[in-house]
Coordinates of C-alpha atoms in Angstrom, one line a residue:
Chain W
M252 CA 19.4 -13.2 36.3
R253 CA 19.4 -10.3 38.6
D254 CA 16.7 -9.2 41.1
F255 CA 16.7 -5.8 39.5
Y256 CA 17.5 -4.9 36.4
P257 CA 18.7 -1.0 35.1
R258 CA 16.4 1.2 33.9
L259 CA 16.3 2.5 30.2
I260 CA 14.4 5.8 30.5
P261 CA 13.6 7.7 27.5
V262 CA 13.3 11.6 27.7
V263 CA 11.0 13.5 26.0
T264 CA 11.6 17.0 25.0
L265 CA 8.7 19.6 24.9
I266 CA 8.7 22.9 23.1
G267 CA 5.3 24.2 23.4
E268 CA 2.9 21.6 22.4
K269 CA 5.0 19.8 20.3
A270 CA 7.4 16.9 21.3
V271 CA 11.0 18.2 19.9
K272 CA 14.7 16.8 19.8
T273 CA 17.2 19.1 20.1
R274 CA 21.1 19.0 19.9
E275 CA 22.6 20.8 22.9
F276 CA 19.1 21.9 23.3
R277 CA 19.1 24.0 20.0
N278 CA 17.9 23.1 16.5
P279 CA 14.8 21.2 17.5
I280 CA 13.3 18.7 15.2
Y281 CA 9.5 18.0 15.5
V282 CA 9.0 14.5 16.8
G283 CA 5.0 14.6 17.0
D284 CA 2.8 15.3 19.2
P285 CA 3.4 14.3 23.2
V286 CA 0.3 12.8 23.7
N287 CA 1.1 10.4 20.6
T288 CA 4.6 9.9 21.6
T289 CA 4.0 8.9 25.4
N290 CA 1.3 6.8 24.4
L291 CA 3.6 5.0 22.1
F292 CA 6.3 4.6 24.4
S293 CA 3.8 2.8 26.7
R294 CA 2.6 0.5 24.3
F295 CA 6.3 -0.6 23.9
E296 CA 6.1 -0.9 27.8
V297 CA 8.6 1.6 29.0
E298 CA 9.3 1.2 32.7
E299 CA 9.4 4.7 33.5
L300 CA 9.6 8.2 31.3
V301 CA 11.2 11.3 31.6
I302 CA 9.2 15.0 30.2
L303 CA 11.2 18.1 29.9
D304 CA 9.6 21.2 29.1
I305 CA 12.2 23.3 27.5
S306 CA 9.8 26.0 26.2
E307 CA 11.4 28.8 28.7
Y308 CA 14.8 28.5 26.9
H309 CA 13.0 28.7 23.2
E310 CA 10.9 31.5 24.7
T311 CA 7.6 30.0 23.6
K312 CA 4.7 29.3 26.1
P313 CA 5.1 26.6 28.3
V314 CA 2.7 23.3 28.1
S315 CA -0.6 24.0 29.2
N316 CA -1.9 21.8 32.5
Q317 CA -4.5 20.4 30.1
L318 CA -2.3 18.6 27.7
L319 CA 0.1 17.7 30.6
S320 CA -2.7 15.8 32.1
E321 CA -3.7 14.2 28.3
I322 CA -0.2 13.1 28.2
I323 CA -0.6 11.3 31.7
Q324 CA -4.1 9.9 30.8
S325 CA -2.5 8.3 27.7
A326 CA 0.2 6.3 29.8
F327 CA 0.6 3.4 32.2
M328 CA 4.3 3.9 33.1
P329 CA 5.5 6.6 36.0
I330 CA 6.5 9.6 34.7
A331 CA 8.9 12.4 35.8
F332 CA 8.5 15.9 34.7
G333 CA 11.0 18.6 34.9
G334 CA 11.5 22.5 33.3
G335 CA 10.3 25.8 34.8
I336 CA 9.3 24.4 38.2
K337 CA 9.8 27.4 40.3
D338 CA 8.0 27.1 43.8
F339 CA 6.1 24.4 46.0
K340 CA 2.7 25.4 44.6
R341 CA 3.8 24.4 40.6
A342 CA 5.5 20.9 42.5
S343 CA 2.5 20.2 43.8
E344 CA -0.1 21.1 40.8
L345 CA 2.2 18.5 38.8
F346 CA 1.2 16.0 41.3
S347 CA -2.2 16.6 41.3
I348 CA -2.3 16.3 37.3
G349 CA -0.7 12.9 37.9
F350 CA 3.1 13.1 37.1
D351 CA 5.4 10.3 39.6
K352 CA 8.4 12.6 39.9
I353 CA 9.4 15.9 39.5
I354 CA 12.6 16.8 38.3
L355 CA 14.5 20.2 39.9
R356 CA 17.6 21.6 38.2
S357 CA 17.7 25.5 38.4
K358 CA 16.1 25.3 42.0
L359 CA 18.1 22.3 42.9
L360 CA 21.6 24.0 44.5
S361 CA 20.0 27.3 46.1
G362 CA 16.8 27.4 48.1
N363 CA 15.3 24.8 49.9
L364 CA 12.3 23.6 47.2
P365 CA 13.6 19.9 46.9
H366 CA 13.7 20.0 50.7
Q367 CA 9.9 21.5 50.8
V368 CA 8.9 18.9 48.3
S369 CA 10.7 15.6 49.6
D370 CA 9.3 16.5 53.0
E371 CA 5.5 16.5 51.6
Y372 CA 6.1 13.8 49.1
G373 CA 8.7 11.5 49.9
A374 CA 12.5 11.5 48.2
Q375 CA 11.6 9.2 45.7
A376 CA 9.2 11.8 44.0
V377 CA 12.2 14.7 43.7
T378 CA 14.8 13.9 41.3
G379 CA 17.7 16.3 41.0
C380 CA 19.3 17.1 37.4
I381 CA 22.8 18.6 37.1
D382 CA 24.1 19.9 33.7
V383 CA 27.7 19.4 33.2
R384 CA 29.7 20.9 30.7
Y385 CA 33.5 20.6 30.4
K386 CA 34.9 23.1 27.8
S387 CA 35.9 26.0 29.2
D388 CA 38.3 28.8 28.1
K389 CA 39.8 28.7 31.7
S390 CA 41.4 25.2 32.0
N391 CA 40.3 22.7 34.8
Q392 CA 36.8 24.3 35.3
I393 CA 34.0 22.5 35.2
E394 CA 30.3 24.2 34.2
I395 CA 27.4 22.8 36.5
N396 CA 24.0 24.1 35.9
G397 CA 25.2 27.2 34.3
K398 CA 28.0 28.1 37.1
W399 CA 31.5 27.2 36.9
Y400 CA 34.0 25.9 39.5
D401 CA 37.2 24.5 39.9
D402 CA 37.8 20.9 40.2
A403 CA 37.4 20.5 44.0
E404 CA 34.3 22.7 44.6
A405 CA 32.5 20.9 42.0
R406 CA 33.5 17.6 43.7
D407 CA 31.9 19.1 46.9
L408 CA 29.0 20.3 45.4
V409 CA 28.2 17.1 43.8
I410 CA 29.0 14.6 46.9
S411 CA 26.8 17.2 48.9
V412 CA 24.0 17.5 46.6
E413 CA 21.9 14.6 48.4
K414 CA 21.6 16.6 51.3
T415 CA 18.8 18.6 49.4
G416 CA 16.4 16.0 49.8
I417 CA 16.2 14.2 46.4
G418 CA 15.6 10.4 45.7
E419 CA 17.4 10.3 42.8
L420 CA 20.1 12.5 40.3
I421 CA 20.3 12.6 36.6
V422 CA 23.5 13.6 35.7
Q423 CA 23.7 15.3 32.3
D424 CA 26.3 15.7 29.6
V425 CA 25.4 18.6 27.7
E426 CA 28.0 18.8 25.2
F427 CA 27.2 15.3 24.2
E428 CA 23.4 15.9 24.3
G429 CA 21.5 14.6 21.2
S430 CA 25.0 13.8 19.7
L431 CA 25.0 9.6 19.8
S432 CA 28.3 10.1 20.0
G433 CA 28.7 7.5 23.4
L434 CA 28.3 8.0 26.9
R435 CA 31.6 9.1 28.6
H436 CA 32.7 8.0 32.3
H437 CA 33.4 12.2 33.4
K438 CA 34.6 13.2 36.1
V439 CA 31.3 14.6 37.4
L440 CA 29.5 11.3 37.0
E441 CA 32.2 9.0 38.5
W442 CA 32.0 11.5 41.6
A443 CA 28.1 11.1 42.0
I444 CA 28.3 7.4 41.7
K445 CA 31.3 6.7 44.3
N446 CA 29.9 9.5 46.8
L447 CA 26.2 9.3 46.7
S448 CA 23.9 6.7 48.1
I449 CA 20.8 7.6 45.7
P450 CA 20.6 5.9 42.6
V451 CA 22.4 8.2 39.6
V452 CA 21.0 8.3 35.9
A453 CA 23.4 8.9 33.1
L454 CA 22.2 11.0 30.5
G455 CA 23.6 12.6 27.3
G456 CA 25.2 10.8 24.2
C457 CA 24.0 7.4 24.4
K458 CA 24.1 5.7 20.7
S459 CA 22.1 2.5 21.5
V460 CA 20.7 0.2 23.5
I461 CA 23.5 -2.2 23.4
E462 CA 25.9 0.6 24.3
A463 CA 24.1 1.3 27.2
S464 CA 24.4 -2.1 28.5
K465 CA 28.1 -2.1 28.0
F466 CA 28.1 1.4 29.9
L467 CA 26.2 0.2 32.7
L468 CA 28.5 -2.9 33.2
S469 CA 31.7 -1.2 33.3
S470 CA 30.1 1.4 35.8
N471 CA 28.2 1.3 39.0
C472 CA 25.8 3.8 37.2
H473 CA 22.1 3.0 38.3
S474 CA 20.5 3.6 35.1
I475 CA 20.6 5.3 31.7
A476 CA 18.2 7.8 30.4
A477 CA 18.5 8.7 26.8
S478 CA 16.3 10.6 23.9
T479 CA 17.9 10.4 20.6
T480 CA 18.3 6.9 20.8
F481 CA 14.8 6.2 21.4
L482 CA 13.4 8.2 18.8
F483 CA 15.0 8.3 15.9
H484 CA 16.1 5.4 13.6
Q485 CA 20.0 5.7 13.3
T486 CA 21.3 6.0 9.8
R487 CA 19.4 9.4 8.8
R488 CA 18.1 10.3 12.0
A489 CA 14.6 9.3 10.9
V490 CA 12.1 9.9 13.6
L491 CA 10.9 6.4 14.5
L492 CA 10.6 5.1 18.3
N493 CA 12.0 2.2 19.3
Y494 CA 12.8 0.6 23.0
P495 CA 13.8 -2.9 23.4
Q496 CA 11.6 -5.6 24.9
A497 CA 12.6 -6.0 28.6
E498 CA 13.5 -9.8 28.0
N499 CA 15.8 -8.5 25.4
W500 CA 17.2 -5.6 27.6
H501 CA 17.9 -8.4 30.2
K502 CA 19.4 -10.8 28.3
L503 CA 21.8 -8.2 26.9
L504 CA 22.9 -7.2 31.0
D505 CA 23.1 -11.0 31.6
Q506 CA 25.0 -12.3 28.5
E507 CA 27.0 -9.4 29.1
E508 CA 28.1 -10.4 32.9
L509 CA 29.7 -13.9 31.3
Chain P
M292 CA -31.5 -6.9 4.1
N293 CA -33.9 -5.3 1.8
S294 CA -35.4 -7.4 -1.4
S295 CA -33.1 -6.0 -3.9
Y296 CA -29.8 -7.2 -1.9
Q297 CA -27.8 -9.5 -4.4
I298 CA -24.4 -10.8 -3.5
C299 CA -22.0 -12.0 -6.2
N300 CA -21.7 -15.9 -6.9
Y301 CA -18.0 -15.8 -7.6
C302 CA -16.4 -13.2 -5.4
V303 CA -18.3 -11.7 -2.1
M304 CA -19.2 -8.3 -3.6
D305 CA -22.5 -7.1 -3.0
T306 CA -25.1 -4.3 -3.8
T307 CA -23.4 -2.4 -0.9
D308 CA -21.8 -1.1 -3.7
V309 CA -24.5 0.9 -5.2
H310 CA -23.1 0.7 -8.7
I311 CA -22.7 -3.0 -8.9
K312 CA -24.1 -4.8 -12.2
F313 CA -24.5 -8.6 -12.5
N314 CA -24.3 -10.7 -15.4
P315 CA -27.2 -13.6 -16.0
L316 CA -24.9 -16.0 -14.4
G317 CA -25.0 -13.8 -10.9
F318 CA -21.1 -12.6 -11.4
C319 CA -20.2 -9.5 -11.1
N320 CA -18.8 -6.6 -13.0
H321 CA -15.8 -6.1 -10.1
C322 CA -14.4 -9.9 -10.4
L323 CA -15.2 -10.1 -14.4
S324 CA -13.0 -7.3 -14.9
A325 CA -10.1 -8.2 -12.4
R326 CA -10.3 -12.0 -13.7
N327 CA -9.9 -10.4 -17.1
L328 CA -7.2 -8.3 -16.1
L329 CA -5.3 -11.2 -14.2
S330 CA -5.5 -13.6 -16.8
R331 CA -4.2 -10.8 -19.2
L332 CA -1.2 -10.2 -16.4
N333 CA -1.0 -14.1 -16.6
E334 CA 0.0 -13.6 -20.2
V335 CA 2.5 -11.1 -20.0
K336 CA 4.2 -13.1 -17.1
K337 CA 4.3 -16.1 -19.4
Q338 CA 5.6 -14.1 -22.5
E339 CA 8.2 -12.3 -20.2
P340 CA 9.1 -14.5 -17.4
R341 CA 12.0 -12.1 -16.4
K342 CA 10.0 -9.0 -16.5
F343 CA 10.7 -7.8 -13.2
Q344 CA 14.9 -8.7 -13.7
S345 CA 14.8 -6.5 -16.9
M346 CA 12.5 -3.9 -15.1
I347 CA 15.2 -3.7 -12.2
S348 CA 18.1 -3.4 -14.7
E349 CA 16.3 -0.8 -16.7
L350 CA 16.2 1.3 -13.1
R351 CA 19.6 0.7 -12.9
K352 CA 20.3 2.9 -15.2
Y353 CA 18.9 6.2 -13.7
P354 CA 20.1 7.0 -10.3
S355 CA 19.9 10.3 -8.7
P356 CA 22.5 12.3 -8.0
D357 CA 22.9 11.0 -4.4
G358 CA 22.7 7.2 -6.1
F359 CA 19.1 6.4 -5.6
H360 CA 17.3 4.3 -7.8
A361 CA 14.0 4.6 -6.6
I362 CA 11.9 5.8 -3.5
I363 CA 9.1 3.4 -1.7
G364 CA 6.7 4.4 0.7
V365 CA 6.8 2.2 3.7
S366 CA 3.8 1.9 6.3
G367 CA 5.0 -1.5 8.3
G368 CA 1.9 -2.9 6.1
L369 CA 2.4 -6.3 4.3
D370 CA 2.5 -4.9 1.1
S371 CA 5.2 -2.3 1.4
S372 CA 7.1 -4.8 3.6
Y373 CA 7.3 -7.8 1.2
L374 CA 8.2 -5.5 -1.8
L375 CA 11.7 -4.4 0.6
H376 CA 12.0 -8.0 0.7
A377 CA 11.7 -8.7 -2.6
L378 CA 13.7 -5.9 -3.7
K379 CA 16.8 -7.3 -1.4
D380 CA 19.0 -8.8 -3.9
S381 CA 18.1 -6.5 -6.5
G382 CA 21.2 -4.0 -6.3
L383 CA 19.0 -1.0 -6.4
K384 CA 19.7 1.6 -3.8
L385 CA 16.4 2.4 -2.3
L386 CA 15.1 5.3 -0.3
A387 CA 12.4 4.1 2.0
V388 CA 10.1 7.1 3.3
H389 CA 7.8 6.6 6.3
V390 CA 5.0 9.0 6.7
D391 CA 3.7 9.3 10.4
A392 CA 0.6 11.4 10.6
G393 CA 0.0 10.3 14.3
W394 CA -1.9 7.0 14.0
N395 CA 1.1 4.5 14.0
S396 CA 0.4 1.2 15.5
I397 CA 3.4 -0.1 17.8
E398 CA 3.5 -3.3 15.4
A399 CA 4.0 -1.0 12.3
I400 CA 6.6 1.0 13.8
R401 CA 8.6 -2.5 15.1
N402 CA 8.0 -3.9 11.0
I403 CA 9.4 -0.8 9.8
S404 CA 12.5 -0.6 12.0
N405 CA 13.1 -4.8 12.0
L406 CA 12.8 -4.7 7.8
V407 CA 15.3 -1.5 7.3
S408 CA 17.7 -2.7 9.8
A409 CA 17.8 -6.2 8.7
L410 CA 18.1 -4.5 4.7
E411 CA 20.2 -2.1 5.6
I412 CA 18.1 0.2 3.6
E413 CA 18.1 4.1 4.1
L414 CA 15.2 5.0 5.8
E415 CA 13.9 9.0 6.1
T416 CA 10.4 9.8 7.7
V417 CA 8.3 12.4 7.6
V418 CA 6.2 13.3 10.4
I419 CA 3.0 15.4 9.6
D420 CA 2.5 18.2 12.5
W421 CA -0.4 17.1 14.9
Q422 CA -2.3 20.1 15.3
Q423 CA -2.7 20.6 11.6
M424 CA -3.1 16.5 10.9
K425 CA -5.9 16.9 13.6
N426 CA -7.8 20.0 12.3
L427 CA -7.6 18.6 8.7
Q428 CA -9.4 15.4 9.9
I429 CA -11.9 17.2 11.8
A430 CA -12.8 19.4 8.8
F431 CA -13.0 16.3 6.2
L432 CA -15.6 14.7 8.8
K433 CA -17.4 17.8 8.8
S434 CA -17.6 18.2 5.3
G435 CA -18.9 14.7 4.9
V436 CA -17.1 13.4 1.8
P437 CA -17.1 9.6 1.8
N438 CA -13.4 9.3 1.8
Q439 CA -12.1 10.1 5.1
D440 CA -8.8 8.5 4.6
V441 CA -7.9 11.7 2.4
P442 CA -5.8 13.8 4.8
Q443 CA -3.6 10.4 5.9
D444 CA -3.4 9.3 2.0
H445 CA -2.5 12.7 0.5
A446 CA 0.1 13.4 3.3
F447 CA 1.6 9.8 2.5
F448 CA 1.4 10.9 -1.2
G449 CA 2.6 14.4 -0.8
S450 CA 5.7 13.3 1.6
L451 CA 7.1 10.7 -1.0
Y452 CA 6.3 13.4 -4.0
N453 CA 8.4 16.4 -2.4
L454 CA 11.1 14.0 -1.3
A455 CA 11.2 12.3 -4.8
N456 CA 11.7 16.0 -6.3
E457 CA 14.2 17.2 -3.4
H458 CA 16.7 14.1 -4.1
K459 CA 15.7 14.0 -7.8
I460 CA 14.5 10.4 -7.6
R461 CA 13.0 9.2 -10.4
F462 CA 11.1 6.2 -9.9
V463 CA 8.7 5.4 -7.1
F464 CA 8.1 1.7 -6.1
S465 CA 4.6 1.2 -5.1
G466 CA 3.4 -2.3 -3.2
S467 CA 0.2 -1.8 -5.0
N468 CA -0.7 -5.3 -6.4
Y469 CA -3.5 -7.0 -8.2
A470 CA -3.2 -10.0 -5.8
T471 CA -4.3 -8.5 -3.0
E472 CA -6.4 -5.4 -4.1
S473 CA -7.5 -5.8 -8.1
I474 CA -10.6 -5.0 -6.7
L475 CA -12.4 -1.6 -5.6
P476 CA -15.4 0.0 -6.3
E477 CA -15.1 3.5 -7.7
S478 CA -18.0 4.4 -5.4
W479 CA -15.8 3.1 -2.4
G480 CA -13.7 6.6 -3.6
Q481 CA -10.1 6.3 -2.7
F482 CA -8.8 8.9 -4.8
A483 CA -6.5 11.3 -2.6
M484 CA -4.6 13.2 -4.8
D485 CA -6.5 15.9 -5.2
G486 CA -4.8 18.7 -3.2
L487 CA -7.1 21.8 -4.5
Q488 CA -9.9 20.1 -2.8
L489 CA -8.1 19.2 0.3
L490 CA -7.5 22.5 0.4
N491 CA -11.0 24.0 -0.4
I492 CA -12.4 21.4 2.5
N493 CA -9.9 22.9 5.0
A494 CA -11.0 26.6 4.1
Q495 CA -14.2 25.6 4.5
Y496 CA -14.5 23.7 7.7
G497 CA -10.5 23.8 9.1
K498 CA -9.0 25.9 11.7
G499 CA -6.4 27.7 10.1
Q500 CA -3.6 27.1 7.4
L501 CA -1.9 24.1 6.6
E502 CA 1.6 25.3 7.2
S503 CA 3.8 22.4 6.9
Y504 CA 1.2 19.5 5.8
P505 CA 2.1 18.7 2.2
V506 CA -0.4 19.6 -0.1
T507 CA 0.4 18.4 -4.0
L508 CA -1.7 20.4 -6.6
L509 CA -3.1 17.5 -9.4
R510 CA -1.7 19.7 -12.1
D511 CA 1.9 19.7 -10.3
Y512 CA 1.3 15.9 -10.0
Y513 CA 0.8 15.5 -13.7
I514 CA 3.3 18.0 -15.1
T515 CA 5.7 16.0 -13.4
R516 CA 4.4 12.6 -14.2
Y517 CA 3.6 12.9 -17.8
I518 CA 5.5 16.1 -19.2
K519 CA 8.8 16.1 -17.2
K520 CA 8.7 12.1 -17.2
R521 CA 9.6 11.9 -13.3
Y522 CA 7.4 10.6 -10.4
M523 CA 7.3 7.3 -12.5
V524 CA 5.3 4.8 -10.5
V525 CA 5.9 1.2 -10.7
S526 CA 4.7 -1.8 -9.0
P527 CA 6.6 -4.8 -9.1
L528 CA 4.5 -7.0 -7.0
N529 CA 2.4 -7.9 -9.9
F530 CA 5.4 -9.6 -11.7
L531 CA 6.2 -11.7 -8.9
E532 CA 4.5 -14.6 -7.3
F533 CA 2.9 -12.7 -4.5
S534 CA 0.1 -13.9 -2.0
R535 CA -0.6 -12.6 1.4
K536 CA -0.4 -16.1 2.7
S537 CA 3.2 -16.7 2.0
A538 CA 4.3 -13.1 2.0
V539 CA 3.1 -13.1 5.9
E540 CA 4.9 -16.4 6.2
V541 CA 8.4 -15.0 4.7
L542 CA 8.2 -11.7 6.6
S543 CA 7.5 -13.1 9.9
R544 CA 10.5 -16.0 9.7
E545 CA 12.8 -13.6 8.1
Y546 CA 12.1 -10.0 10.3
G547 CA 10.1 -10.9 12.8
W548 CA 7.2 -9.3 11.2
T549 CA 3.7 -8.9 13.0
D550 CA 0.9 -9.4 11.3
Y551 CA -1.8 -7.3 12.9
G552 CA -4.8 -9.2 11.4
G553 CA -6.4 -7.5 8.3
K554 CA -5.2 -4.8 5.5
H555 CA -4.2 -1.5 6.2
K556 CA -4.6 -1.9 9.9
E557 CA -0.8 -0.4 10.4
S558 CA -2.8 3.0 11.1
R559 CA -5.7 2.9 13.9
F560 CA -7.5 6.0 12.2
T561 CA -7.3 3.5 8.7
D562 CA -8.7 0.9 11.0
Y563 CA -11.6 2.8 12.4
F564 CA -12.2 4.0 8.9
Q565 CA -12.7 1.0 7.5
E566 CA -14.2 -1.0 10.6
V567 CA -16.5 1.5 12.1
Y568 CA -17.0 4.7 9.8
L569 CA -17.7 3.2 6.4
P570 CA -20.0 0.2 8.1
Q571 CA -22.1 3.1 10.3
R572 CA -22.4 5.3 7.5
F573 CA -22.6 3.5 4.2
G574 CA -23.0 -0.3 5.4
I575 CA -19.8 -0.4 3.2
E576 CA -17.3 -3.4 4.5
K577 CA -14.2 -2.7 2.8
K578 CA -12.6 -6.3 3.6
R579 CA -15.2 -7.2 0.9
A580 CA -13.1 -6.1 -1.8
H581 CA -10.1 -7.1 -0.1
L582 CA -11.2 -10.6 0.2
S583 CA -12.7 -10.7 -3.6
S584 CA -9.4 -9.6 -4.9
Q585 CA -8.0 -12.8 -3.0
I586 CA -10.7 -15.0 -4.5
V587 CA -10.1 -13.9 -8.2
S588 CA -6.6 -14.8 -7.3
G589 CA -7.0 -17.9 -6.3
E590 CA -5.4 -17.3 -2.9
I591 CA -8.6 -18.1 -1.0
T592 CA -12.1 -19.8 -1.8
R593 CA -15.4 -17.7 -1.7
D594 CA -16.8 -20.1 1.3
Q595 CA -13.5 -19.1 3.3
A596 CA -14.1 -15.2 2.1
L597 CA -17.6 -15.5 3.7
E598 CA -16.1 -16.9 6.7
T599 CA -13.9 -14.7 7.3
I600 CA -16.2 -11.7 6.8
E601 CA -18.5 -13.2 9.7
R602 CA -15.5 -14.1 12.2
T603 CA -13.9 -10.7 11.7
K604 CA -16.6 -8.8 12.5
I605 CA -16.0 -6.2 15.1
S606 CA -17.7 -6.4 18.3
K607 CA -19.4 -3.8 19.9
V608 CA -16.9 -3.2 22.7
D609 CA -14.2 -3.2 20.3
S610 CA -16.0 -0.6 17.7
D611 CA -16.6 1.4 21.5
V612 CA -13.1 1.2 22.4
L613 CA -12.1 2.3 18.4
E614 CA -14.5 5.0 18.5
N615 CA -13.5 6.4 22.1
F616 CA -9.5 6.8 21.1
I617 CA -10.6 8.3 18.0
A618 CA -12.5 10.9 19.4
S619 CA -10.0 11.5 22.4
K620 CA -7.2 11.9 20.0
L621 CA -9.2 14.1 17.8
G622 CA -10.3 16.1 20.9
I623 CA -14.2 15.9 20.0
S624 CA -16.6 14.2 22.1
V625 CA -17.9 10.6 20.9
S626 CA -21.3 11.7 20.1
E627 CA -19.7 14.3 17.8
L628 CA -17.8 11.5 16.2
R629 CA -20.6 9.3 15.5
E630 CA -22.9 12.4 14.1
Y631 CA -20.4 12.6 11.7
S632 CA -20.5 8.8 10.7
Q633 CA -24.2 9.0 10.3
L634 CA -24.0 11.6 7.8
S635 CA -25.9 11.0 4.5
W636 CA -24.1 10.4 1.3
I637 CA -22.7 13.5 -0.2
N638 CA -21.2 13.7 -3.6
P639 CA -17.6 14.9 -3.2
N640 CA -17.6 17.1 -6.3
I641 CA -19.6 19.7 -4.6
Y642 CA -15.9 20.8 -2.9
R643 CA -14.0 22.7 -5.6
N644 CA -11.4 20.1 -7.1
E645 CA -9.6 19.3 -10.4
N646 CA -11.3 16.2 -11.5
Y647 CA -11.4 17.5 -15.2
L648 CA -7.6 16.7 -15.2
N649 CA -8.3 13.2 -14.7
E650 CA -10.7 12.8 -17.4
L651 CA -8.2 14.8 -19.8
I652 CA -5.3 12.4 -18.6
R653 CA -7.7 9.1 -19.2
I654 CA -8.0 10.7 -22.9
F655 CA -4.6 11.4 -23.1
V656 CA -3.5 7.6 -22.0
L657 CA -6.4 6.3 -24.2
V658 CA -5.1 8.0 -27.2
R659 CA -1.5 7.4 -26.6
N660 CA -2.6 3.8 -25.9
T661 CA -4.3 3.4 -29.1
S662 CA -2.0 5.0 -31.3
R663 CA 1.0 2.7 -30.2
K664 CA -1.3 0.0 -30.7
L665 CA -2.2 1.5 -34.3
T666 CA 1.2 1.8 -35.0
R667 CA 2.1 -1.9 -34.2
Y668 CA -0.5 -3.2 -36.1
V669 CA 0.0 -1.3 -39.4
G670 CA 3.7 -2.4 -38.9
I671 CA 5.8 0.7 -38.4
S672 CA 8.1 0.8 -35.4

């Protein structure tokens, strides 16, 4: 038994008014009405949910505030929202709609938006997200949020990220997004876990709840976020929501510890 | 209760079915014909005790190009869940299909997931676009046709039909059965396969095209079924020992299946339709038909059925909760929803349809069966 169990956080991606699942952010598959999806996760007693609006990337009109507020009303758990947050005004709008956290990615490493928001709403209300990619023509280069760095630069960047004022960091393994090929102990994630005092959440590739528990026990990663695993039934990638009951999740972690 | 109210002495059907007829003993036409049907079925079972097995071995001869012998719609409800269980040692390769029209309860989702995982059955899901689904359902509410479950049922039927065609799967397993559904009055209307009527209602009351919603025209279905001889529907539960009680027991023990109390409650809209809409608008309690079927199959007594009807009457609070949920999900006010559920009866045939095809098929089947009987009688094989 533990005092705190790592969280398992489902991620729901939106394009316009539709919940979708992508593969490396492309080839969206329709998953359902986001209000319904959120409501079902709530009834599955999910501890926390992440909603990412990727409309911009797909040149679609972003989700309306009306729909966002319906999403909030359909659920009981805390919800974090990310996507298209460019300024303080948008951030406070999202908090007034009822989101518990906002997720900053493109405004994380430049400008002082994270600071502004955490000064006003507290660090726990700001989550940073870094998208990491390793495949490069130039060897030994790592892409973080769209820019290439060499190892040393990347490491410096990651270990200083909490100075931005964020209360939590999501590290997304982009190449594995939607792949179900398994979580990786990759460099950036390891740097973040070793050096940061804030919780680090791994996202990208998680293939099952059992794998998630094994991964957590073999690293000091704080929590796991995943979408494909919780949205699809495995064999044919058929849309069928699932989420473990709390006692089963806890049992899994306790058993693995023995 | 008016003076002409009457309830059957054998089952619990009553004059809320406007076409019900009673014999001098006070037995109604529904249970009389259901008893007749069941006794014929029992005779078949006696004559051919291995009917189920022989049906399975017949099916095994016709795999699809990907090796599927049959397609089977799964809702998480009792009948389709039990059917998956009953087929587990059949050696047939099944494609289970779940259609998500946006009204799933989490119990339904968990039931499906537990069953297909434990039985290692391939699952395909079809998620109906919610905007189209919602608009179509509002169109149906406005149209006033009695069967408000058509948008869901047609989506289930249409998706299954499309997938069967796409994968060239010849047989469709259906969980429909006489043990729990031998009685269903025609006036409580269930026919949901008329795509033309659905399009017509959408054109009159809907908001825009049904771009991805699966519409199947009756003529296409009948051509596939009776001319191409594909999409043959098989209902194996009728040839097995099947009762609600024992099925619930087996499924909960072996798969952690959850009974959410009551037939067809896997969809929250169907729950509303049966528990609130139909009673409010027509005074119809659909569970009367389900319970009567169970009386006829000998699973429960008439007293138990009457007691169940009393015990499961929806409370005002629950009915308000359900109405609120449905209205807010459809994006309309509760008072608008109530308006629709208080419309007077409307003949669905005022909307363009392909009903004549049903008549044609009825005659066709009648002639075919009679000629088969005749040839048998005359002794020509």
